[in-house]
Coordinates of C-alpha atoms in Angstrom, one line a residue:
M23 CA 0.2 -0.2 0.1
L24 CA 1.1 4.0 -1.1
I25 CA -0.1 6.2 1.5
S26 CA 0.6 10.1 0.7
Q27 CA -1.0 13.4 2.1
I28 CA -1.6 16.2 0.1
K29 CA -4.1 20.4 1.3
G30 CA -7.1 19.7 0.3
S31 CA -9.4 22.3 -1.1
N32 CA -10.1 24.3 2.3
G33 CA -6.2 23.7 3.7
E34 CA -7.1 20.5 5.4
I35 CA -4.3 17.6 5.3
V36 CA -6.1 13.9 2.9
V37 CA -5.0 11.2 3.7
A38 CA -4.3 9.2 0.2
V39 CA -3.5 5.9 -0.2
R40 CA -3.4 2.7 -2.6
N41 CA -2.5 -0.6 -3.7
R42 CA 0.2 -0.1 -6.2
R43 CA 1.5 2.9 -8.9
C44 CA -0.9 2.3 -11.1
D45 CA -4.2 2.6 -9.0
V46 CA -6.3 4.8 -8.0
A47 CA -6.4 7.0 -4.8
K48 CA -8.4 7.6 -2.2
A49 CA -8.7 9.7 0.5
V50 CA -9.2 8.1 4.2
V51 CA -12.3 8.3 6.2
N52 CA -11.4 10.8 8.6
G53 CA -8.0 10.2 8.4
G54 CA -7.0 13.4 10.0
S55 CA -3.2 13.4 8.5
V56 CA -1.2 9.6 8.5
Y57 CA 0.6 10.8 11.4
K58 CA -2.4 10.0 13.4
L59 CA -2.7 7.1 11.7
A60 CA 0.8 5.2 12.1
M61 CA 0.1 6.8 16.0
E62 CA -3.2 4.6 16.7
A63 CA -1.7 1.9 14.8
A64 CA 1.6 2.1 17.1
D65 CA -0.2 2.4 20.7
S66 CA -3.2 0.0 20.1
G67 CA -1.2 -3.2 18.4
K68 CA -2.3 -3.1 14.9
S69 CA -1.1 -2.7 11.5
L70 CA -1.2 0.2 10.1
V71 CA -2.7 -1.0 7.3
S72 CA -6.1 -2.9 9.7
V73 CA -6.0 0.6 11.2
I74 CA -6.6 2.1 7.7
E75 CA -9.6 -0.4 6.6
A76 CA -11.3 0.3 9.8
H77 CA -11.5 4.0 8.3
G78 CA -12.4 3.0 5.2
F79 CA -11.9 4.5 2.4
G80 CA -14.1 7.9 0.4
D81 CA -13.3 10.4 -2.5
V82 CA -11.3 9.6 -5.5
V83 CA -7.8 11.5 -4.9
D84 CA -6.6 13.5 -8.6
L85 CA -2.6 12.6 -6.9
E86 CA -1.3 13.9 -10.5
K87 CA -2.9 16.8 -10.4
A88 CA -2.2 17.8 -7.1
Y89 CA 1.6 17.5 -7.4
T90 CA 1.1 19.1 -10.5
E91 CA -0.6 22.0 -8.6
G92 CA 1.6 21.6 -5.3
R93 CA 0.1 20.8 -2.9
F94 CA 1.5 17.8 -2.0
L95 CA 2.8 17.5 1.6
S96 CA 5.8 15.6 3.2
P97 CA 4.0 11.7 3.6
I98 CA 4.6 12.1 6.8
T99 CA 4.4 15.8 9.7
H100 CA 4.3 16.2 13.2
P101 CA 2.6 18.6 14.7
D102 CA 5.7 20.4 16.0
A103 CA 7.7 19.9 14.1
A104 CA 10.7 19.8 15.8
H105 CA 9.2 16.2 16.7
L106 CA 10.3 15.3 13.3
H107 CA 14.3 14.2 12.8
L108 CA 16.2 14.0 10.3
T109 CA 18.9 11.4 10.0
G110 CA 21.0 9.7 8.3
T111 CA 23.7 7.2 7.9
G112 CA 26.9 7.1 5.2
L113 CA 28.9 4.1 3.5
T114 CA 26.3 1.9 3.0
H115 CA 26.0 1.0 -0.6
L116 CA 28.7 -1.4 -2.8
G117 CA 27.6 0.8 -5.9
S118 CA 26.3 -1.6 -8.6
A119 CA 26.6 -5.9 -8.4
A120 CA 29.1 -5.1 -11.4
T121 CA 31.6 -3.2 -8.9
R122 CA 31.4 -5.3 -6.0
D123 CA 33.9 -8.2 -6.3
S124 CA 36.5 -5.2 -7.1
M125 CA 35.1 -3.0 -4.8
H126 CA 35.0 -5.6 -1.8
K127 CA 38.5 -7.2 -3.4
K128 CA 40.4 -3.9 -3.3
T129 CA 39.9 -2.5 0.6
T130 CA 40.7 -6.2 2.0
E131 CA 44.0 -5.9 -0.7
A132 CA 45.1 -3.6 0.4
A133 CA 47.2 -2.3 3.5
E134 CA 45.5 -1.0 6.8
E135 CA 48.0 1.8 7.4
T136 CA 46.9 3.1 3.5
L137 CA 43.1 2.9 3.8
T138 CA 41.3 6.7 4.0
D139 CA 39.4 7.2 7.2
S140 CA 36.5 6.2 5.2
M141 CA 37.5 3.2 3.6
K142 CA 38.6 2.1 6.4
M143 CA 34.6 1.7 7.6
F144 CA 32.9 0.7 4.4
K145 CA 35.7 -2.4 5.0
M146 CA 34.0 -2.8 7.8
G147 CA 30.5 -2.3 6.7
I148 CA 31.4 -5.3 3.6
E149 CA 33.3 -7.5 6.6
G150 CA 30.6 -6.7 9.4
G151 CA 27.4 -4.4 8.6
K152 CA 25.6 -8.0 7.6
P153 CA 25.0 -9.3 10.6
K154 CA 23.7 -13.2 12.0
A155 CA 20.4 -13.7 13.5
G156 CA 21.3 -12.5 17.0
E157 CA 24.5 -10.6 16.4
K158 CA 25.3 -7.1 15.9
G159 CA 27.5 -5.6 13.3
V160 CA 29.0 -2.9 12.6
Q161 CA 27.9 0.7 13.1
P162 CA 27.8 2.4 10.1
E163 CA 28.7 6.3 10.1
W164 CA 26.0 8.8 11.4
F165 CA 25.0 12.2 10.5
Y166 CA 22.5 14.8 11.5
K167 CA 20.5 17.2 9.2
G168 CA 18.3 18.1 11.4
N169 CA 14.0 18.8 12.3
G170 CA 11.2 18.8 11.0
Y171 CA 11.7 22.3 10.0
G172 CA 14.2 21.7 7.2
A173 CA 11.8 19.1 5.5
A174 CA 10.7 20.9 2.2
A175 CA 7.9 19.1 0.0
P176 CA 7.7 16.9 -3.2
G177 CA 7.5 19.9 -5.9
A178 CA 9.0 22.6 -4.0
A179 CA 11.9 23.9 -3.6
L180 CA 15.5 22.3 -1.6
V181 CA 16.5 25.9 -0.4
S182 CA 20.7 25.9 -0.4
P183 CA 22.2 28.1 1.9
S184 CA 23.6 31.6 1.2
F185 CA 27.2 30.4 1.9
A186 CA 26.8 27.4 1.0
L187 CA 29.6 26.2 -1.9
D188 CA 27.5 23.3 -3.6
G189 CA 23.9 22.5 -3.3
G190 CA 23.3 18.4 -4.8
E191 CA 21.3 15.7 -4.9
E192 CA 21.5 12.5 -2.9
P193 CA 19.4 9.8 -4.1
E194 CA 18.1 7.5 -1.3
M195 CA 15.4 5.2 0.6
A196 CA 14.1 6.6 3.8
G197 CA 12.7 4.8 6.1
I198 CA 9.6 6.3 8.1
Y199 CA 9.1 5.9 11.6
V200 CA 6.7 6.4 14.7
I201 CA 7.5 6.4 18.5
A202 CA 4.6 4.5 20.4
K203 CA 3.4 5.6 23.9
D204 CA 6.0 3.1 25.2
G205 CA 9.2 3.9 24.4
S206 CA 8.8 1.1 21.3
P207 CA 10.1 1.9 17.5
F208 CA 7.5 0.9 14.6
R209 CA 8.2 1.3 11.0
I210 CA 6.0 2.4 9.0
G211 CA 7.4 1.4 5.6
F212 CA 10.1 3.6 3.3
A213 CA 10.1 6.7 0.4
L214 CA 12.1 8.6 -1.8
S215 CA 14.3 11.4 -0.8
N216 CA 17.2 12.6 -1.0
E217 CA 19.4 14.2 1.1
F218 CA 20.6 17.2 0.0
S219 CA 24.1 17.9 1.1
D220 CA 27.3 20.4 -0.1
H221 CA 29.8 17.7 -1.6
V222 CA 32.6 20.7 -2.1
T223 CA 32.8 21.6 1.6
E224 CA 32.5 18.0 2.6
R225 CA 36.2 17.2 0.1
I226 CA 37.6 19.7 1.3
N227 CA 38.3 17.4 4.9
Y228 CA 35.7 14.3 6.1
L229 CA 35.3 16.3 9.0
Y230 CA 33.2 18.6 8.1
L231 CA 31.3 16.3 7.3
A232 CA 29.0 17.4 9.8
H233 CA 28.3 20.5 8.2
S234 CA 27.8 19.9 5.2
K235 CA 24.4 17.7 5.8
L236 CA 22.7 20.7 7.8
R237 CA 21.0 21.5 4.5
P238 CA 16.8 20.9 4.3
A239 CA 16.1 17.4 3.0
S240 CA 12.5 15.7 1.2
F241 CA 11.4 12.5 0.7
G242 CA 8.0 11.0 -0.8
P243 CA 5.9 12.2 -2.4
E244 CA 4.4 8.8 -1.1
I245 CA 5.5 6.0 1.6
R246 CA 5.3 2.7 0.4
I247 CA 3.9 1.1 3.9
G248 CA 5.7 -2.6 4.5
A249 CA 9.0 -3.4 4.6
A250 CA 11.3 -2.2 1.2
P251 CA 11.8 -5.2 -1.8
E252 CA 15.3 -6.7 -1.5
D253 CA 16.3 -5.1 -4.9
I254 CA 15.7 -1.7 -5.3
R255 CA 16.2 0.4 -8.8
G256 CA 15.3 3.1 -10.0
T257 CA 16.8 6.3 -11.5
S258 CA 18.4 10.0 -10.6
R259 CA 18.0 13.0 -13.1
I260 CA 18.7 16.9 -13.3
K261 CA 17.0 18.2 -15.6
R262 CA 17.9 22.0 -16.8
G263 CA 15.3 23.6 -18.3
D264 CA 13.9 21.1 -21.0
K265 CA 17.3 19.6 -20.8
V266 CA 18.5 16.1 -18.6
I267 CA 21.8 17.2 -17.5
F268 CA 22.5 14.1 -15.3
E269 CA 21.0 10.3 -15.8
K270 CA 22.0 7.5 -14.0
P271 CA 21.1 4.0 -12.3
F272 CA 19.9 4.4 -8.7
L273 CA 20.7 1.4 -6.8
S274 CA 19.0 0.3 -3.0
G275 CA 18.0 -2.3 -1.5
E276 CA 19.8 -5.1 0.8
A277 CA 21.2 -6.7 -2.3
N278 CA 23.0 -3.9 -3.3
M279 CA 23.7 -2.4 0.8
S280 CA 27.1 -3.7 3.0
H281 CA 24.9 -4.0 5.4
T282 CA 21.7 -4.3 6.1
F283 CA 17.8 -2.2 7.5
A284 CA 17.7 -3.9 10.3
N285 CA 21.0 -3.5 11.4
L286 CA 21.3 0.8 10.4
E287 CA 17.8 0.7 12.4
Y288 CA 19.4 -0.7 16.0
H289 CA 22.6 1.2 15.6
H290 CA 20.1 3.9 15.7
F291 CA 17.2 3.6 18.0
K292 CA 20.1 1.8 20.0
Y293 CA 20.0 5.1 21.6
G294 CA 17.4 6.0 24.3
L295 CA 17.3 10.3 22.4
F296 CA 15.4 8.9 19.6
R297 CA 13.1 6.6 21.6
I298 CA 10.5 9.6 22.6
P299 CA 7.4 8.7 22.5
G300 CA 5.4 10.7 19.6
D301 CA 8.4 11.2 17.8
V302 CA 9.0 11.0 13.7
H303 CA 12.5 9.5 12.1
V304 CA 12.8 9.8 8.8
H305 CA 16.5 8.5 8.1
M306 CA 18.2 8.2 5.3
F307 CA 20.2 5.0 4.7
G308 CA 22.5 6.5 1.4
T309 CA 23.7 6.2 -1.8
A310 CA 25.6 5.2 -4.7
T311 CA 25.0 7.8 -6.8
L312 CA 25.7 11.4 -7.2
S313 CA 25.6 13.4 -9.8
F314 CA 29.3 15.3 -8.1
A315 CA 30.8 12.8 -9.2
D316 CA 30.6 12.8 -12.7
G317 CA 30.8 16.9 -11.9
I318 CA 27.5 18.1 -12.4
K319 CA 27.4 21.5 -10.8
P320 CA 23.7 21.8 -10.3
E321 CA 22.2 26.2 -10.4
A322 CA 19.8 27.6 -9.5
G323 CA 15.8 26.4 -11.2
D324 CA 17.7 22.9 -12.4
V325 CA 15.0 20.3 -11.0
F326 CA 16.0 17.1 -9.2
E327 CA 13.9 13.8 -9.5
I328 CA 14.0 10.6 -8.4
E329 CA 12.1 7.9 -9.1
V330 CA 11.3 3.9 -8.5
A331 CA 8.0 2.7 -9.8
D332 CA 7.9 0.4 -6.6
F333 CA 7.5 3.5 -4.6
G334 CA 4.9 5.3 -6.0
L335 CA 5.5 9.0 -7.9
P336 CA 9.3 10.2 -8.2
L337 CA 10.0 13.3 -5.8
R338 CA 11.1 16.6 -7.7
N339 CA 12.2 19.5 -6.2
R340 CA 13.6 22.2 -7.7
L341 CA 16.8 24.0 -6.6
A342 CA 16.9 27.5 -4.5
V343 CA 19.7 29.2 -3.7
A344 CA 18.7 32.0 0.0
S345 CA 19.8 35.0 0.1
E346 CA 22.3 36.0 2.5
E347 CA 21.6 37.0 5.2
N348 CA 23.6 39.2 8.6
V349 CA 24.0 36.5 11.2
A350 CA 25.1 38.8 14.6
V351 CA 24.1 36.9 18.8
R352 CA 23.6 39.9 20.3
Q353 CA 24.3 40.3 24.8
L354 CA 21.7 40.1 26.8

């Protein structure tokens, strides 16, 4: 099932669901929001699908029209945006299946002292990112992006700060989670995401990674409820006007990763700070496809598009650049 949120004619949130990408979407009766439905499921011990079916279905929703009209919301929002957390992991993907063996050989045959910290982390993931049942795997690189104030809706602009050296896409899968009233994390499902970053700043020094990630991100338009497919294949592209200036396959899913989703989830939610009842988490799982690696420099007005058929409508966002601000700290 695919679930999304759009803005209704009176400004209300309309929750829309459909069973497959080609199916007609319908509004959930008295759905309120995806957050309310998810919390109802988490706190009652029921599945989200059963809660949705109990509410029932109302009017048909034209999702394509809503997208064109700019009425899509992020597929989950929190009444208090500060309680929605945007986070992610890096160095989790092997790249295409064709390069898997060569990448493994490169890291295992090189002398340990010659590896960069990034390559050491990548090697750790290859060797310990997919633990056996009952075992704990190696923890991944982890980063913080922000909270719900940094979540850009599908179709909205991704705004790069005026001081940024780059504003580039990162096509990724994101896990969407709510925390039940007893502190238990529950996964709603997975969505496409653009983990927008400053790659030029990151390349100056890996210790600038934290700075490069403090940017908005977008996810959706739809959440696929349930587990992610083993092999996820789609396309990442950048459009400049009517011209496609970048297009490459986007691969994800555990068949193309050095970590399992379960291992990445464990190392996020093992921290009590991330199990506060009522909170929402959007956790992005990394990528192997970047236009930056091909020498592409996005410009204001370019449109990022990430598409995977199994996850509904493509995620589109336009690049914008913020005006310079005069930020000064004053003494009280």
